[in-house]
Short mmCIF file of C-alpha atoms in Angstrom, two decimals:
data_model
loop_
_atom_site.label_atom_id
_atom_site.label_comp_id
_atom_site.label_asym_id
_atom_site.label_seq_id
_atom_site.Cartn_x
_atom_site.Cartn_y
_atom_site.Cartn_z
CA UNK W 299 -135.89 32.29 125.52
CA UNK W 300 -135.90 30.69 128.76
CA UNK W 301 -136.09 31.73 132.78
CA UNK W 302 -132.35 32.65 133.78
CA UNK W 303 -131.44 29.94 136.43
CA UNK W 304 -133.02 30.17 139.33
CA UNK W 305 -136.81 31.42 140.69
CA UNK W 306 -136.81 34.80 142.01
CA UNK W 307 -138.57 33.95 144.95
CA UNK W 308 -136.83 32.76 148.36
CA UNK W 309 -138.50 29.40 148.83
CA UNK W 310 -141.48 28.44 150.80
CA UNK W 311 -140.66 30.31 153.69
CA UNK W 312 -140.67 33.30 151.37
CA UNK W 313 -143.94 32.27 149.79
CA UNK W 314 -145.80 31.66 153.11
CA UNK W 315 -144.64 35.80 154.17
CA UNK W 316 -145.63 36.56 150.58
CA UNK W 317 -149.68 35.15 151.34
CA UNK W 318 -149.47 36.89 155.21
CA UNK W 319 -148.18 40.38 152.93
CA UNK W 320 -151.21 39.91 150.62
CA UNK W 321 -153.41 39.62 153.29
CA UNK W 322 -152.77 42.48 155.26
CA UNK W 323 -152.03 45.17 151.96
CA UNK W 324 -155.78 44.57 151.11
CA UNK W 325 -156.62 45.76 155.35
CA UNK W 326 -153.73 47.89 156.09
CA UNK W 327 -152.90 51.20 154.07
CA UNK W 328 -154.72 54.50 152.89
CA UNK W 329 -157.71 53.29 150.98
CA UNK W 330 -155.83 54.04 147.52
CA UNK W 331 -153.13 52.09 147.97
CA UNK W 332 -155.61 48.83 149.15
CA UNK W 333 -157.86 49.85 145.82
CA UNK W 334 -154.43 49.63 143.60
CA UNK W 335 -153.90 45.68 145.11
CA UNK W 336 -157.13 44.73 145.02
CA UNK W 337 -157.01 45.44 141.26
CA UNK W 338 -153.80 43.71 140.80
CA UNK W 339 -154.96 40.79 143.02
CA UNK W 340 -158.35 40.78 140.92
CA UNK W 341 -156.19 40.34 137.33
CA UNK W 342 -156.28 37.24 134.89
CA UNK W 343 -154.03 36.69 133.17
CA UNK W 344 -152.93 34.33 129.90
CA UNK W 345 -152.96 31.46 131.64
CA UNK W 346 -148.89 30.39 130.03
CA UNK W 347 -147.94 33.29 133.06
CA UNK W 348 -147.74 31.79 136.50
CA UNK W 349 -148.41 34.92 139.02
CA UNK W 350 -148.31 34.70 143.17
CA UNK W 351 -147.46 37.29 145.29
CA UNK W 352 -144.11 37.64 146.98
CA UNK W 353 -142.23 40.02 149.98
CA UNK W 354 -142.28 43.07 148.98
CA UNK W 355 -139.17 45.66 149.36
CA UNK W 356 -139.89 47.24 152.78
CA UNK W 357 -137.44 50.22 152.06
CA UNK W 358 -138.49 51.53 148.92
CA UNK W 359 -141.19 53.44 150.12
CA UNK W 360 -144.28 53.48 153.28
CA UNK W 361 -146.35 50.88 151.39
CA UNK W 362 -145.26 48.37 148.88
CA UNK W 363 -146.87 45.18 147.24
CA UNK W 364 -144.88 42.94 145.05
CA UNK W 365 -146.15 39.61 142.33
CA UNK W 366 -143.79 37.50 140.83
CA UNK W 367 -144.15 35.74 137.53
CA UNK W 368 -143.27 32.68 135.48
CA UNK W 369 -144.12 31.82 131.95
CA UNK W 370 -144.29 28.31 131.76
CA UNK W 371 -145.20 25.98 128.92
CA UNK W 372 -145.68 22.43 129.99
CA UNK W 373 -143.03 21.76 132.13
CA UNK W 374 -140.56 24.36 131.08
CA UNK W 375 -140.31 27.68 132.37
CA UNK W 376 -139.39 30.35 129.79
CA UNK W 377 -138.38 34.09 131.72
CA UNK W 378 -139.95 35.39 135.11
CA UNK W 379 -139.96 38.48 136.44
CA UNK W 380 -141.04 40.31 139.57
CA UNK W 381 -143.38 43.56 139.62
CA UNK W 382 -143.39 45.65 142.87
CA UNK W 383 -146.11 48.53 143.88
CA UNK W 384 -144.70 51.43 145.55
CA UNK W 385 -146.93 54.00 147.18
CA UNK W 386 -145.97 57.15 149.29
CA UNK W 387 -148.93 59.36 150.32
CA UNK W 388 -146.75 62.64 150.23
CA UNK W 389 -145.36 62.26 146.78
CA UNK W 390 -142.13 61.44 145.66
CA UNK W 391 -139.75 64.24 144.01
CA UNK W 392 -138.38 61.62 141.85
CA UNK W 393 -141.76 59.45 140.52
CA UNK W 394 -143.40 63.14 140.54
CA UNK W 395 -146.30 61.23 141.97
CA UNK W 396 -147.70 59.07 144.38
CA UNK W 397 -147.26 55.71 143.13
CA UNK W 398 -144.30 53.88 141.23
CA UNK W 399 -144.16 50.78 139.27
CA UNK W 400 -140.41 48.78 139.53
CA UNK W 401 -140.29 45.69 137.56
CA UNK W 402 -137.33 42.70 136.74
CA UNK W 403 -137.53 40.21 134.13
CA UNK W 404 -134.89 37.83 133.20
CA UNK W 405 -134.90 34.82 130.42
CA UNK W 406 -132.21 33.54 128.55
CA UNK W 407 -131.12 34.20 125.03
CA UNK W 408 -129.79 31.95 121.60
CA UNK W 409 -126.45 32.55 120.90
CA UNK W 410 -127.27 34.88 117.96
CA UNK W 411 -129.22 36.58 119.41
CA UNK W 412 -127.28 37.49 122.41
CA UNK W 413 -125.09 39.54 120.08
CA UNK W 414 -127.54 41.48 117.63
CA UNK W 415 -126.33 45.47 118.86
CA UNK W 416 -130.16 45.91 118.68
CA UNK W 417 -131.42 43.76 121.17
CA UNK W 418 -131.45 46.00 124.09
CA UNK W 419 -133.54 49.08 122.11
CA UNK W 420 -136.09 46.63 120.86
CA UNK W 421 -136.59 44.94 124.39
CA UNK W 422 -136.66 48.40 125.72
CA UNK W 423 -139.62 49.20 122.86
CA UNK W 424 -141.35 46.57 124.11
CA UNK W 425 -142.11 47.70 127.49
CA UNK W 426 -143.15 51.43 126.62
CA UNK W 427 -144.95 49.70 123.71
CA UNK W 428 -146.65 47.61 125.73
CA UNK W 429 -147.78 50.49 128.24
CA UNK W 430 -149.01 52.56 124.60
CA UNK W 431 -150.86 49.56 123.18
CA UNK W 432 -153.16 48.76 126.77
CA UNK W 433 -153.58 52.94 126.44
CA UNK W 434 -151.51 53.80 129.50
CA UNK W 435 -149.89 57.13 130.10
CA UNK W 436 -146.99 56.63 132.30
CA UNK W 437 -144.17 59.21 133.66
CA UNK W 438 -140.81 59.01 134.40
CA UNK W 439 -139.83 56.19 132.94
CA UNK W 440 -136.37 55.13 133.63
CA UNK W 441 -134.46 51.79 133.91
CA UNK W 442 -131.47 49.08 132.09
CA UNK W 443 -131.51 46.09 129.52
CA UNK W 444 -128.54 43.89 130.10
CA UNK W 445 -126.92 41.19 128.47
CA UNK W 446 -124.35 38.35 130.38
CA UNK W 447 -122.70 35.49 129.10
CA UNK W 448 -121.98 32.68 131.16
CA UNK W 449 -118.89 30.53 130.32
CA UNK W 450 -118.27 27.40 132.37
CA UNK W 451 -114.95 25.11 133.16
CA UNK W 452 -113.29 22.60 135.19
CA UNK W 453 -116.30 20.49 137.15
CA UNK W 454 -118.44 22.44 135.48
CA UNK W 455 -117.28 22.79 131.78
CA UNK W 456 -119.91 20.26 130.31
CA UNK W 457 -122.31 23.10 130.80
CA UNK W 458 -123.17 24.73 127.22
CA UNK W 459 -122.20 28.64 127.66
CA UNK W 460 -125.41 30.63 127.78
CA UNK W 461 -126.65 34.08 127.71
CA UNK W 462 -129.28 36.00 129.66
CA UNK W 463 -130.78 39.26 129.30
CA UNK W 464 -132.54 41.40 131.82
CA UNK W 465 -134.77 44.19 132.05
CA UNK W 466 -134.96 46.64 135.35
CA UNK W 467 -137.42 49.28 134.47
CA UNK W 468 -139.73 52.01 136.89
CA UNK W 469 -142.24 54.07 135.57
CA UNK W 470 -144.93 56.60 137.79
CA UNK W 471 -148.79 55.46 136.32
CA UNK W 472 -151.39 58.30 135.99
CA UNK W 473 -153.66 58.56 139.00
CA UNK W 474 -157.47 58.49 138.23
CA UNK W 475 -160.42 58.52 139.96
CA UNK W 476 -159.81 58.66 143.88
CA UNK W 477 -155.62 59.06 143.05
CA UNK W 478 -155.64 55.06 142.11
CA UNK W 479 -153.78 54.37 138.85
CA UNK W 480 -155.41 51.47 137.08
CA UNK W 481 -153.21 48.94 137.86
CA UNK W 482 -154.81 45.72 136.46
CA UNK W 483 -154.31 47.34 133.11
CA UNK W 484 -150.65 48.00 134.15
CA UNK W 485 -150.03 44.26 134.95
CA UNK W 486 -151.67 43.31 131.87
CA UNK W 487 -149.72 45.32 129.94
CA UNK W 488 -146.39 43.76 132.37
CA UNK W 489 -147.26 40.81 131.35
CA UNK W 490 -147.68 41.73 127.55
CA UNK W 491 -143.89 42.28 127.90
CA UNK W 492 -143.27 39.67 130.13
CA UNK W 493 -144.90 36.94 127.34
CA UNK W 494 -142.71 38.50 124.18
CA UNK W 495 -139.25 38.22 126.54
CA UNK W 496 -140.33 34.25 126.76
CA UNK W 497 -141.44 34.09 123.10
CA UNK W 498 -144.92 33.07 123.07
CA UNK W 499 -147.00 34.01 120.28
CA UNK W 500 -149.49 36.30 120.63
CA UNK W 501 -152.41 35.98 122.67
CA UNK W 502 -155.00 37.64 120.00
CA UNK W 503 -155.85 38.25 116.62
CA UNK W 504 -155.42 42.55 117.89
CA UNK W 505 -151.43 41.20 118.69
CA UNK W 506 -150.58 39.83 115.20
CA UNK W 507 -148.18 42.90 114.73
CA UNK W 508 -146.43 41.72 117.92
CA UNK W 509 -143.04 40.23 117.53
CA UNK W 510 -141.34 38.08 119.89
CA UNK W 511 -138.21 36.42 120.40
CA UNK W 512 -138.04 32.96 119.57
CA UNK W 513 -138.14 30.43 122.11
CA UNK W 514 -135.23 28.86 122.81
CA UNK W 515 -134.28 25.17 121.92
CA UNK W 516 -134.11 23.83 125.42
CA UNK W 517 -135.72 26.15 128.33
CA UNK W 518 -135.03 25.31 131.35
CA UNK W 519 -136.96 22.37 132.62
CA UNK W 520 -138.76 22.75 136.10
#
């Protein structure tokens, strides 16, 4: 699989609001909500997945802090996605909590296997399975896996069709100590998901039960 065209972020103007956002969510804030970023800011990840922050939805909820991803190998970039951090310190009806977890990723698909009817259950299984393997508890879980085919013509019908797929998904993340949910463990287990959607093999001997979807033939070059 490869990234869907185009980066998710909105260029270096973006980027530079992105850093002055990651500054201040680590100073400004009730002190779980600056615990929860430090812990995502603190993460490693596999070092295929690309990770900077970006501007976070300011709408969504009183405090928010967002990271966008690439999975890149070499040159080529093969699916990104965007996780945001929600917080409200007076709960939310809906997350039936105080925190909530919102997350895109997008790559493109092979032909065949844009059209297996399964496709969107086992992409689906992969996120709550990633959540169950890192030994997160999560509530609410809701969210879409979409397919699109892209057909081009006239100036532009040398393109090859393609096909992308895309997965919007929110879940609420048990609170420990102090009301922080353990966050780094959430991102790892984001981008768990995030590396199967771009078909890298696993990152462990513990992952050999993991299957991915192939890579495809020619991701997108940067």
């Amino acid at each position: 699989m490869a990234a869907a065209q185009g980066r998710l972020s909105d260029g270096t103007g973006g980027m530079d609001d992105a850093k002055a956002e990651d500054r201040d969510a680590s100073r400004s804030g009730p002190p779980p909500f600056r615990a929860a970023v430090d812990a995502l800011r603190a993460a490693r990840l596999r070092p295929e997945i690309e990770i900077d922050p970006t501007p976070a939805p300011q709408r969504l909820a009183p405090h928010a802090y967002a990271l966008e991803a690439t999975v890149v190998d070499g040159d080529q970039d093969l699916a990104d996605g965007r996780l945001v951090l929600l917080h409200d310190p007076a709960g939310h009806d809906a997350w039936r909590g105080t925190f909530r977890l919102v997350t895109l990723i997008r790559a493109e698909l092979e032909a065949e296997m844009a059209v297996d009817p399964l496709l969107p259950d086992v992409c689906w299984s992969w996120l709550t399975g990633a959540l169950q393997t890192r030994g997160l508890t999560c509530g609410e879980p809701s969210g879409t896996v979409t397919r699109a085919s892209s057909h081009y013509f006239g100036g532009l019908s040398e393109r090859p069709a393609s096909s992308q797929i895309e997965i919007r998904a929110s879940w609420t993340p048990r609170e420990g100590l102090g009301g922080v949910p353990d966050t780094a463990a959430h991102l790892a287990a984001w981008s768990d998901l995030l590396a199967q959607v771009a078909g890298l093999p696993p990152a462990g001997p513990g992952d050999a039960s993991v299957v991915t979807l192939p890579q495809r033939r020619d991701p997108q070059a940067r």
